[in-house]
PDB file of C-alpha atoms and ligand atoms in Angstrom:
ATOM      1  CA  MET A   1      -0.027  -0.090  -0.025  1.00  0.00           C
ATOM      2  CA  LYS A   2       1.133   3.496  -0.662  1.00  0.00           C
ATOM      3  CA  MET A   3       2.262   5.124   2.646  1.00  0.00           C
ATOM      4  CA  ASP A   4       3.068   8.896   3.244  1.00  0.00           C
ATOM      5  CA  GLU A   5       6.430   8.302   5.205  1.00  0.00           C
ATOM      6  CA  ARG A   6       8.584  10.943   6.705  1.00  0.00           C
ATOM      7  CA  ILE A   7      11.925   9.716   7.920  1.00  0.00           C
ATOM      8  CA  PHE A   8      13.952  11.169  10.649  1.00  0.00           C
ATOM      9  CA  PRO A   9      17.524  10.680  12.006  1.00  0.00           C
ATOM     10  CA  ASN A  10      16.486  10.183  15.462  1.00  0.00           C
ATOM     11  CA  LEU A  11      13.548  10.386  17.932  1.00  0.00           C
ATOM     12  CA  ASP A  12      14.211  13.919  18.906  1.00  0.00           C
ATOM     13  CA  ALA A  13      13.849  15.187  15.314  1.00  0.00           C
ATOM     14  CA  LEU A  14      10.855  12.983  14.717  1.00  0.00           C
ATOM     15  CA  SER A  15       9.051  14.216  17.895  1.00  0.00           C
ATOM     16  CA  ARG A  16       9.638  17.839  17.048  1.00  0.00           C
ATOM     17  CA  ALA A  17       8.330  17.392  13.619  1.00  0.00           C
ATOM     18  CA  VAL A  18       5.191  15.708  14.812  1.00  0.00           C
ATOM     19  CA  LEU A  19       4.759  18.504  17.520  1.00  0.00           C
ATOM     20  CA  GLU A  20       5.045  21.097  14.543  1.00  0.00           C
ATOM     21  CA  GLU A  21       2.217  19.344  12.948  1.00  0.00           C
ATOM     22  CA  VAL A  22       0.171  18.922  16.235  1.00  0.00           C
ATOM     23  CA  LEU A  23       0.389  22.595  16.749  1.00  0.00           C
ATOM     24  CA  ARG A  24      -0.918  23.424  13.182  1.00  0.00           C
ATOM     25  CA  ILE A  25      -3.703  20.868  13.549  1.00  0.00           C
ATOM     26  CA  VAL A  26      -4.636  22.384  16.992  1.00  0.00           C
ATOM     27  CA  ARG A  27      -4.642  25.905  15.458  1.00  0.00           C
ATOM     28  CA  ASP A  28      -6.846  24.926  12.439  1.00  0.00           C
ATOM     29  CA  ALA A  29      -9.242  22.838  14.499  1.00  0.00           C
ATOM     30  CA  VAL A  30      -9.746  25.707  17.000  1.00  0.00           C
ATOM     31  CA  ALA A  31     -10.289  28.315  14.245  1.00  0.00           C
ATOM     32  CA  GLN A  32     -12.855  25.926  12.676  1.00  0.00           C
ATOM     33  CA  ARG A  33     -14.623  24.268  15.504  1.00  0.00           C
ATOM     34  CA  GLY A  34     -13.444  26.168  18.747  1.00  0.00           C
ATOM     35  CA  ARG A  35     -11.714  23.022  20.282  1.00  0.00           C
ATOM     36  CA  CYS A  36      -9.340  20.159  19.119  1.00  0.00           C
ATOM     37  CA  SER A  37      -9.701  16.532  20.051  1.00  0.00           C
ATOM     38  CA  ILE A  38      -6.519  14.291  20.317  1.00  0.00           C
ATOM     39  CA  ALA A  39      -6.298  10.697  20.804  1.00  0.00           C
ATOM     40  CA  LEU A  40      -3.089   9.652  22.441  1.00  0.00           C
ATOM     41  CA  SER A  41      -1.456   6.248  22.069  1.00  0.00           C
ATOM     42  CA  GLY A  42       0.714   4.224  24.526  1.00  0.00           C
ATOM     43  CA  GLY A  43       3.895   2.490  23.767  1.00  0.00           C
ATOM     44  CA  HIS A  44       7.441   3.938  23.860  1.00  0.00           C
ATOM     45  CA  SER A  45       7.434   5.914  20.694  1.00  0.00           C
ATOM     46  CA  PRO A  46       5.379   8.924  21.709  1.00  0.00           C
ATOM     47  CA  ALA A  47       6.841   9.360  25.191  1.00  0.00           C
ATOM     48  CA  LYS A  48       9.583  11.751  23.936  1.00  0.00           C
ATOM     49  CA  MET A  49       7.158  13.985  22.121  1.00  0.00           C
ATOM     50  CA  TYR A  50       5.018  14.085  25.256  1.00  0.00           C
ATOM     51  CA  GLU A  51       7.886  15.099  27.108  1.00  0.00           C
ATOM     52  CA  LEU A  52       8.806  18.066  24.650  1.00  0.00           C
ATOM     53  CA  TRP A  53       5.193  19.051  24.488  1.00  0.00           C
ATOM     54  CA  SER A  54       5.181  19.644  28.255  1.00  0.00           C
ATOM     55  CA  GLY A  55       8.269  21.922  27.865  1.00  0.00           C
ATOM     56  CA  GLU A  56       8.947  24.227  25.175  1.00  0.00           C
ATOM     57  CA  TYR A  57       5.915  23.593  23.033  1.00  0.00           C
ATOM     58  CA  SER A  58       3.370  24.036  25.924  1.00  0.00           C
ATOM     59  CA  ALA A  59       3.272  27.723  25.674  1.00  0.00           C
ATOM     60  CA  ARG A  60       2.335  27.583  22.059  1.00  0.00           C
ATOM     61  CA  THR A  61      -0.684  25.241  22.887  1.00  0.00           C
ATOM     62  CA  PRO A  62      -4.142  26.758  23.702  1.00  0.00           C
ATOM     63  CA  TRP A  63      -4.471  24.106  26.444  1.00  0.00           C
ATOM     64  CA  ASP A  64      -8.141  25.059  27.370  1.00  0.00           C
ATOM     65  CA  LYS A  65      -9.288  24.181  23.814  1.00  0.00           C
ATOM     66  CA  VAL A  66      -7.415  20.664  23.617  1.00  0.00           C
ATOM     67  CA  HIS A  67      -9.225  17.524  24.616  1.00  0.00           C
ATOM     68  CA  LEU A  68      -7.185  14.489  25.238  1.00  0.00           C
ATOM     69  CA  PHE A  69      -8.652  10.966  24.638  1.00  0.00           C
ATOM     70  CA  TRP A  70      -6.833   7.610  24.398  1.00  0.00           C
ATOM     71  CA  GLY A  71      -7.174   5.539  21.378  1.00  0.00           C
ATOM     72  CA  ASP A  72      -6.512   2.363  23.731  1.00  0.00           C
ATOM     73  CA  GLU A  73      -5.908   1.689  27.114  1.00  0.00           C
ATOM     74  CA  ARG A  74      -4.810  -1.141  29.176  1.00  0.00           C
ATOM     75  CA  TYR A  75      -7.486  -2.443  31.771  1.00  0.00           C
ATOM     76  CA  VAL A  76      -5.160  -1.619  34.813  1.00  0.00           C
ATOM     77  CA  PRO A  77      -5.649   1.007  37.560  1.00  0.00           C
ATOM     78  CA  GLN A  78      -4.592   4.476  36.405  1.00  0.00           C
ATOM     79  CA  ASP A  79      -1.461   4.700  38.450  1.00  0.00           C
ATOM     80  CA  ASP A  80      -0.221   1.156  37.230  1.00  0.00           C
ATOM     81  CA  PRO A  81       3.158   1.141  35.508  1.00  0.00           C
ATOM     82  CA  LEU A  82       1.350  -0.352  32.325  1.00  0.00           C
ATOM     83  CA  SER A  83      -1.228   2.336  32.205  1.00  0.00           C
ATOM     84  CA  ASN A  84      -1.198   4.491  29.017  1.00  0.00           C
ATOM     85  CA  PHE A  85      -2.765   7.225  30.861  1.00  0.00           C
ATOM     86  CA  ARG A  86      -0.219   7.116  33.577  1.00  0.00           C
ATOM     87  CA  MET A  87       2.621   7.412  30.966  1.00  0.00           C
ATOM     88  CA  ALA A  88       0.872  10.465  29.341  1.00  0.00           C
ATOM     89  CA  ARG A  89       0.160  12.015  32.882  1.00  0.00           C
ATOM     90  CA  GLU A  90       3.745  11.784  34.009  1.00  0.00           C
ATOM     91  CA  CYS A  91       5.389  13.030  30.655  1.00  0.00           C
ATOM     92  CA  LEU A  92       2.928  15.776  29.672  1.00  0.00           C
ATOM     93  CA  ILE A  93      -0.497  16.242  31.524  1.00  0.00           C
ATOM     94  CA  SER A  94       0.755  16.885  34.995  1.00  0.00           C
ATOM     95  CA  HIS A  95       3.223  19.634  33.588  1.00  0.00           C
ATOM     96  CA  VAL A  96       0.792  21.632  31.450  1.00  0.00           C
ATOM     97  CA  PRO A  97      -2.270  23.976  32.277  1.00  0.00           C
ATOM     98  CA  ILE A  98      -4.888  21.616  30.738  1.00  0.00           C
ATOM     99  CA  PRO A  99      -8.363  21.812  32.284  1.00  0.00           C
ATOM    100  CA  ALA A 100      -9.189  18.503  34.279  1.00  0.00           C
ATOM    101  CA  ALA A 101     -12.435  18.386  32.256  1.00  0.00           C
ATOM    102  CA  ASN A 102     -10.482  18.399  29.031  1.00  0.00           C
ATOM    103  CA  VAL A 103      -8.578  15.146  30.114  1.00  0.00           C
ATOM    104  CA  HIS A 104     -10.691  11.985  29.106  1.00  0.00           C
ATOM    105  CA  PRO A 105      -8.866   8.788  30.424  1.00  0.00           C
ATOM    106  CA  VAL A 106     -10.523   5.486  30.093  1.00  0.00           C
ATOM    107  CA  PRO A 107     -12.324   4.717  33.319  1.00  0.00           C
ATOM    108  CA  THR A 108     -10.450   1.513  34.189  1.00  0.00           C
ATOM    109  CA  GLY A 109     -11.567   1.725  37.835  1.00  0.00           C
ATOM    110  CA  LEU A 110     -14.902   0.156  36.851  1.00  0.00           C
ATOM    111  CA  PRO A 111     -15.682  -3.465  37.566  1.00  0.00           C
ATOM    112  CA  THR A 112     -15.271  -4.889  34.089  1.00  0.00           C
ATOM    113  CA  PRO A 113     -13.456  -3.850  30.699  1.00  0.00           C
ATOM    114  CA  GLU A 114     -16.714  -3.953  29.181  1.00  0.00           C
ATOM    115  CA  ALA A 115     -18.302  -1.534  31.624  1.00  0.00           C
ATOM    116  CA  ALA A 116     -15.170   0.753  31.082  1.00  0.00           C
ATOM    117  CA  ALA A 117     -15.601   0.481  27.238  1.00  0.00           C
ATOM    118  CA  GLU A 118     -19.273   1.341  27.580  1.00  0.00           C
ATOM    119  CA  ALA A 119     -18.588   4.331  29.773  1.00  0.00           C
ATOM    120  CA  TYR A 120     -15.760   5.641  27.657  1.00  0.00           C
ATOM    121  CA  GLU A 121     -18.172   5.330  24.411  1.00  0.00           C
ATOM    122  CA  SER A 122     -20.666   7.527  26.306  1.00  0.00           C
ATOM    123  CA  ASP A 123     -17.925  10.100  27.277  1.00  0.00           C
ATOM    124  CA  LEU A 124     -16.972  10.285  23.576  1.00  0.00           C
ATOM    125  CA  ARG A 125     -20.581  10.513  22.571  1.00  0.00           C
ATOM    126  CA  LYS A 126     -21.035  13.384  24.950  1.00  0.00           C
ATOM    127  CA  TYR A 127     -18.199  15.176  23.396  1.00  0.00           C
ATOM    128  CA  PHE A 128     -19.304  14.650  19.733  1.00  0.00           C
ATOM    129  CA  GLY A 129     -23.054  15.112  20.403  1.00  0.00           C
ATOM    130  CA  SER A 130     -25.113  14.488  17.250  1.00  0.00           C
ATOM    131  CA  ALA A 131     -21.842  14.741  15.095  1.00  0.00           C
ATOM    132  CA  GLN A 132     -19.708  11.770  13.843  1.00  0.00           C
ATOM    133  CA  PRO A 133     -16.743  10.695  15.992  1.00  0.00           C
ATOM    134  CA  ALA A 134     -14.150  12.518  13.957  1.00  0.00           C
ATOM    135  CA  ILE A 135     -11.024  12.975  16.052  1.00  0.00           C
ATOM    136  CA  ASP A 136      -9.079  15.862  15.016  1.00  0.00           C
ATOM    137  CA  LEU A 137      -5.680  14.002  15.466  1.00  0.00           C
ATOM    138  CA  GLN A 138      -5.240  10.087  16.241  1.00  0.00           C
ATOM    139  CA  LEU A 139      -1.666   9.294  17.233  1.00  0.00           C
ATOM    140  CA  GLN A 140      -1.238   5.701  16.444  1.00  0.00           C
ATOM    141  CA  GLY A 141       1.521   3.131  17.264  1.00  0.00           C
ATOM    142  CA  LEU A 142       2.661   0.064  15.339  1.00  0.00           C
ATOM    143  CA  GLY A 143       3.061  -3.347  16.892  1.00  0.00           C
ATOM    144  CA  VAL A 144       5.539  -5.760  15.215  1.00  0.00           C
ATOM    145  CA  GLU A 145       2.577  -8.061  14.246  1.00  0.00           C
ATOM    146  CA  GLY A 146       0.666  -5.231  12.699  1.00  0.00           C
ATOM    147  CA  HIS A 147      -1.503  -4.123  15.496  1.00  0.00           C
ATOM    148  CA  THR A 148      -2.589  -0.405  16.155  1.00  0.00           C
ATOM    149  CA  ALA A 149      -4.392   0.900  19.227  1.00  0.00           C
ATOM    150  CA  SER A 150      -5.490  -2.437  20.723  1.00  0.00           C
ATOM    151  CA  LEU A 151      -6.655  -3.974  17.519  1.00  0.00           C
ATOM    152  CA  PHE A 152      -4.567  -7.018  17.013  1.00  0.00           C
ATOM    153  CA  PRO A 153      -4.641  -9.377  13.916  1.00  0.00           C
ATOM    154  CA  GLY A 154      -7.729 -11.562  13.931  1.00  0.00           C
ATOM    155  CA  SER A 155      -9.617  -9.477  16.475  1.00  0.00           C
ATOM    156  CA  PRO A 156     -13.408  -9.313  16.050  1.00  0.00           C
ATOM    157  CA  ALA A 157     -13.254  -5.753  16.911  1.00  0.00           C
ATOM    158  CA  LEU A 158     -11.927  -5.032  13.361  1.00  0.00           C
ATOM    159  CA  ASP A 159     -15.485  -5.630  11.906  1.00  0.00           C
ATOM    160  CA  GLU A 160     -17.215  -3.656  14.629  1.00  0.00           C
ATOM    161  CA  GLN A 161     -19.745  -1.519  12.814  1.00  0.00           C
ATOM    162  CA  GLU A 162     -21.849  -0.067  15.600  1.00  0.00           C
ATOM    163  CA  ARG A 163     -19.739   0.286  18.936  1.00  0.00           C
ATOM    164  CA  TRP A 164     -17.250   3.176  19.126  1.00  0.00           C
ATOM    165  CA  VAL A 165     -15.285   1.433  21.703  1.00  0.00           C
ATOM    166  CA  ALA A 166     -14.635  -2.162  22.481  1.00  0.00           C
ATOM    167  CA  ALA A 167     -13.183  -4.335  25.407  1.00  0.00           C
ATOM    168  CA  VAL A 168     -10.845  -6.846  23.707  1.00  0.00           C
ATOM    169  CA  GLU A 169      -8.388  -9.676  24.821  1.00  0.00           C
ATOM    170  CA  VAL A 170      -5.200  -9.465  23.109  1.00  0.00           C
ATOM    171  CA  SER A 171      -2.049 -11.646  23.047  1.00  0.00           C
ATOM    172  CA  ALA A 172       0.114  -8.965  24.674  1.00  0.00           C
ATOM    173  CA  THR A 173       0.818  -7.892  28.239  1.00  0.00           C
ATOM    174  CA  PRO A 174      -1.591  -6.944  29.853  1.00  0.00           C
ATOM    175  CA  PRO A 175      -4.285  -9.015  27.755  1.00  0.00           C
ATOM    176  CA  ARG A 176      -7.317  -6.949  28.875  1.00  0.00           C
ATOM    177  CA  ARG A 177      -7.643  -3.784  27.031  1.00  0.00           C
ATOM    178  CA  ILE A 178     -10.094  -1.266  25.735  1.00  0.00           C
ATOM    179  CA  THR A 179      -9.805   0.251  22.384  1.00  0.00           C
ATOM    180  CA  PHE A 180     -11.421   2.548  19.868  1.00  0.00           C
ATOM    181  CA  THR A 181     -13.075   0.495  17.109  1.00  0.00           C
ATOM    182  CA  PRO A 182     -12.544   1.387  13.179  1.00  0.00           C
ATOM    183  CA  VAL A 183     -16.030   3.148  13.563  1.00  0.00           C
ATOM    184  CA  VAL A 184     -13.903   5.872  15.292  1.00  0.00           C
ATOM    185  CA  LEU A 185     -10.628   5.337  13.772  1.00  0.00           C
ATOM    186  CA  ASN A 186     -11.817   5.458  10.275  1.00  0.00           C
ATOM    187  CA  ARG A 187     -13.319   8.894  10.729  1.00  0.00           C
ATOM    188  CA  GLY A 188     -10.097  10.371  12.049  1.00  0.00           C
ATOM    189  CA  LEU A 189      -9.385  13.751  10.313  1.00  0.00           C
ATOM    190  CA  ASN A 190      -5.627  13.300  10.780  1.00  0.00           C
ATOM    191  CA  THR A 191      -3.867  10.100  11.766  1.00  0.00           C
ATOM    192  CA  TYR A 192      -0.186   9.859  12.648  1.00  0.00           C
ATOM    193  CA  PHE A 193       1.635   6.838  12.908  1.00  0.00           C
ATOM    194  CA  LEU A 194       4.782   7.106  15.138  1.00  0.00           C
ATOM    195  CA  VAL A 195       7.207   3.998  14.529  1.00  0.00           C
ATOM    196  CA  THR A 196      10.559   3.607  15.890  1.00  0.00           C
ATOM    197  CA  GLY A 197      13.112   1.040  16.317  1.00  0.00           C
ATOM    198  CA  LYS A 198      14.617  -1.557  14.137  1.00  0.00           C
ATOM    199  CA  ASP A 199      12.215  -4.237  15.154  1.00  0.00           C
ATOM    200  CA  LYS A 200       9.591  -2.446  13.057  1.00  0.00           C
ATOM    201  CA  ARG A 201      11.423  -2.840   9.728  1.00  0.00           C
ATOM    202  CA  GLU A 202       9.897  -6.178   8.953  1.00  0.00           C
ATOM    203  CA  ILE A 203       6.294  -5.067   9.476  1.00  0.00           C
ATOM    204  CA  LEU A 204       6.786  -1.743   7.652  1.00  0.00           C
ATOM    205  CA  ALA A 205       8.157  -3.751   4.581  1.00  0.00           C
ATOM    206  CA  ALA A 206       4.977  -6.090   4.872  1.00  0.00           C
ATOM    207  CA  LEU A 207       2.656  -2.948   4.982  1.00  0.00           C
ATOM    208  CA  ARG A 208       4.363  -1.357   1.992  1.00  0.00           C
ATOM    209  CA  SER A 209       3.839  -4.364  -0.071  1.00  0.00           C
ATOM    210  CA  GLU A 210       0.327  -5.110   1.094  1.00  0.00           C
ATOM    211  CA  SER A 211      -1.727  -5.000  -2.181  1.00  0.00           C
ATOM    212  CA  ASN A 212      -5.183  -5.177  -0.660  1.00  0.00           C
ATOM    213  CA  PRO A 213      -5.225  -3.076   2.594  1.00  0.00           C
ATOM    214  CA  THR A 214      -8.932  -3.471   3.158  1.00  0.00           C
ATOM    215  CA  THR A 215      -8.595  -7.270   3.844  1.00  0.00           C
ATOM    216  CA  SER A 216      -5.113  -7.240   5.053  1.00  0.00           C
ATOM    217  CA  GLN A 217      -4.254  -9.438   8.162  1.00  0.00           C
ATOM    218  CA  TYR A 218      -2.644  -6.386   9.688  1.00  0.00           C
ATOM    219  CA  PRO A 219      -5.046  -4.027  11.546  1.00  0.00           C
ATOM    220  CA  ALA A 220      -2.872  -0.949  10.741  1.00  0.00           C
ATOM    221  CA  ALA A 221      -3.222  -1.400   7.015  1.00  0.00           C
ATOM    222  CA  ARG A 222      -6.958  -1.957   7.432  1.00  0.00           C
ATOM    223  CA  LEU A 223      -7.676   1.330   8.753  1.00  0.00           C
ATOM    224  CA  GLN A 224      -8.846   3.714   6.028  1.00  0.00           C
ATOM    225  CA  PRO A 225      -9.355   7.089   7.972  1.00  0.00           C
ATOM    226  CA  ASP A 226     -11.193   9.652   6.223  1.00  0.00           C
ATOM    227  CA  GLY A 227      -8.358  12.291   6.483  1.00  0.00           C
ATOM    228  CA  PRO A 228      -4.665  12.144   5.842  1.00  0.00           C
ATOM    229  CA  VAL A 229      -2.577   9.332   7.382  1.00  0.00           C
ATOM    230  CA  VAL A 230       1.055  10.133   7.690  1.00  0.00           C
ATOM    231  CA  TRP A 231       3.828   7.637   8.997  1.00  0.00           C
ATOM    232  CA  PHE A 232       6.658   9.361  11.081  1.00  0.00           C
ATOM    233  CA  LEU A 233       9.513   6.856  11.037  1.00  0.00           C
ATOM    234  CA  ASP A 234      12.872   6.999  12.708  1.00  0.00           C
ATOM    235  CA  SER A 235      15.984   5.875  10.733  1.00  0.00           C
ATOM    236  CA  LEU A 236      16.245   2.569  12.673  1.00  0.00           C
ATOM    237  CA  ALA A 237      12.670   1.605  11.563  1.00  0.00           C
ATOM    238  CA  ALA A 238      13.295   2.907   7.982  1.00  0.00           C
ATOM    239  CA  PRO A 239      17.094   2.695   7.199  1.00  0.00           C
TER     240      PRO A 239
HETATM  241  C1  LIG B 301      -0.524   0.079  23.606  1.00  0.00           C
HETATM  242  C2  LIG B 301      -0.420   0.916  22.400  1.00  0.00           C
HETATM  243  C3  LIG B 301       0.077   0.114  21.153  1.00  0.00           C
HETATM  244  C4  LIG B 301       1.452   0.752  20.751  1.00  0.00           C
HETATM  245  C5  LIG B 301       2.295  -0.218  19.762  1.00  0.00           C
HETATM  246  C6  LIG B 301       3.587   0.424  19.592  1.00  0.00           C
HETATM  247  O1  LIG B 301      -1.205   0.479  24.445  1.00  0.00           O
HETATM  248  O2  LIG B 301       0.258  -0.985  23.672  1.00  0.00           O
HETATM  249  O3  LIG B 301      -1.191   1.900  22.161  1.00  0.00           O
HETATM  250  O4  LIG B 301      -0.618   0.055  19.968  1.00  0.00           O
HETATM  251  O5  LIG B 301       1.318   1.858  20.152  1.00  0.00           O
HETATM  252  O6  LIG B 301       2.355  -1.445  20.559  1.00  0.00           O
HETATM  253  O7  LIG B 301       4.303   0.659  20.520  1.00  0.00           O
HETATM  254  P1  LIG B 301       5.925   1.189  20.830  1.00  0.00           P
HETATM  255  O8  LIG B 301       5.777   2.508  20.309  1.00  0.00           O
HETATM  256  O9  LIG B 301       6.453   0.814  22.146  1.00  0.00           O
HETATM  257  O10 LIG B 301       6.662   0.421  19.611  1.00  0.00           O
END
């Protein structure tokens, strides 16, 4: 499949390039709709970007207009070392003046992952009202087997047509997760994949040579968002 790839010599350069685009997207979204929704991802790749955002890029961000969501979350307490929310809180959220009401973590304190997924969908529906769930910017990671968000190969959630958020069991640690479904992910106005490290070379090569993305075994290839999809790669992932 054809991929719009941008390749950077290191994580610092990649993170800064993403942030310049993030600030542009925030500016445009705020000018057009008065607010901007961003879905964060977990994994290692975005941590540097979150740190830089909390520092020198923070003053350029209209935090009162930015709403942070999570494209996926592990079903663990919010202070667990494996929590995607915890990672973003420590690297970014606790250092910037974003109103608490603009931060939308997955409520993993609820008794089951299914209850957490339902409550998260209600939160999203409240945010979008009668509009379609078109997130202004979705930050996505890529797993070595082609997963993105917590949509792993073979997951029934890939064929979801109704629910915006699903509880899933995946073959990774921790196995119980909550994820946006393609109902949301395919409406994204901007989708940025952040992919770093040489263990991603093989899957990137497989995605590039994928001839029929819509039926691909790789969830990252199956997403067909409405807006542009850009792949930010470091030189280890794309030598
Ligand atoms: C998660 C993620 C996941 C991640 C990829 C890439 O919660 O596990 O959101 O989809 O983005 O596994 O992770 P790395 O950036 O660590 O390679």
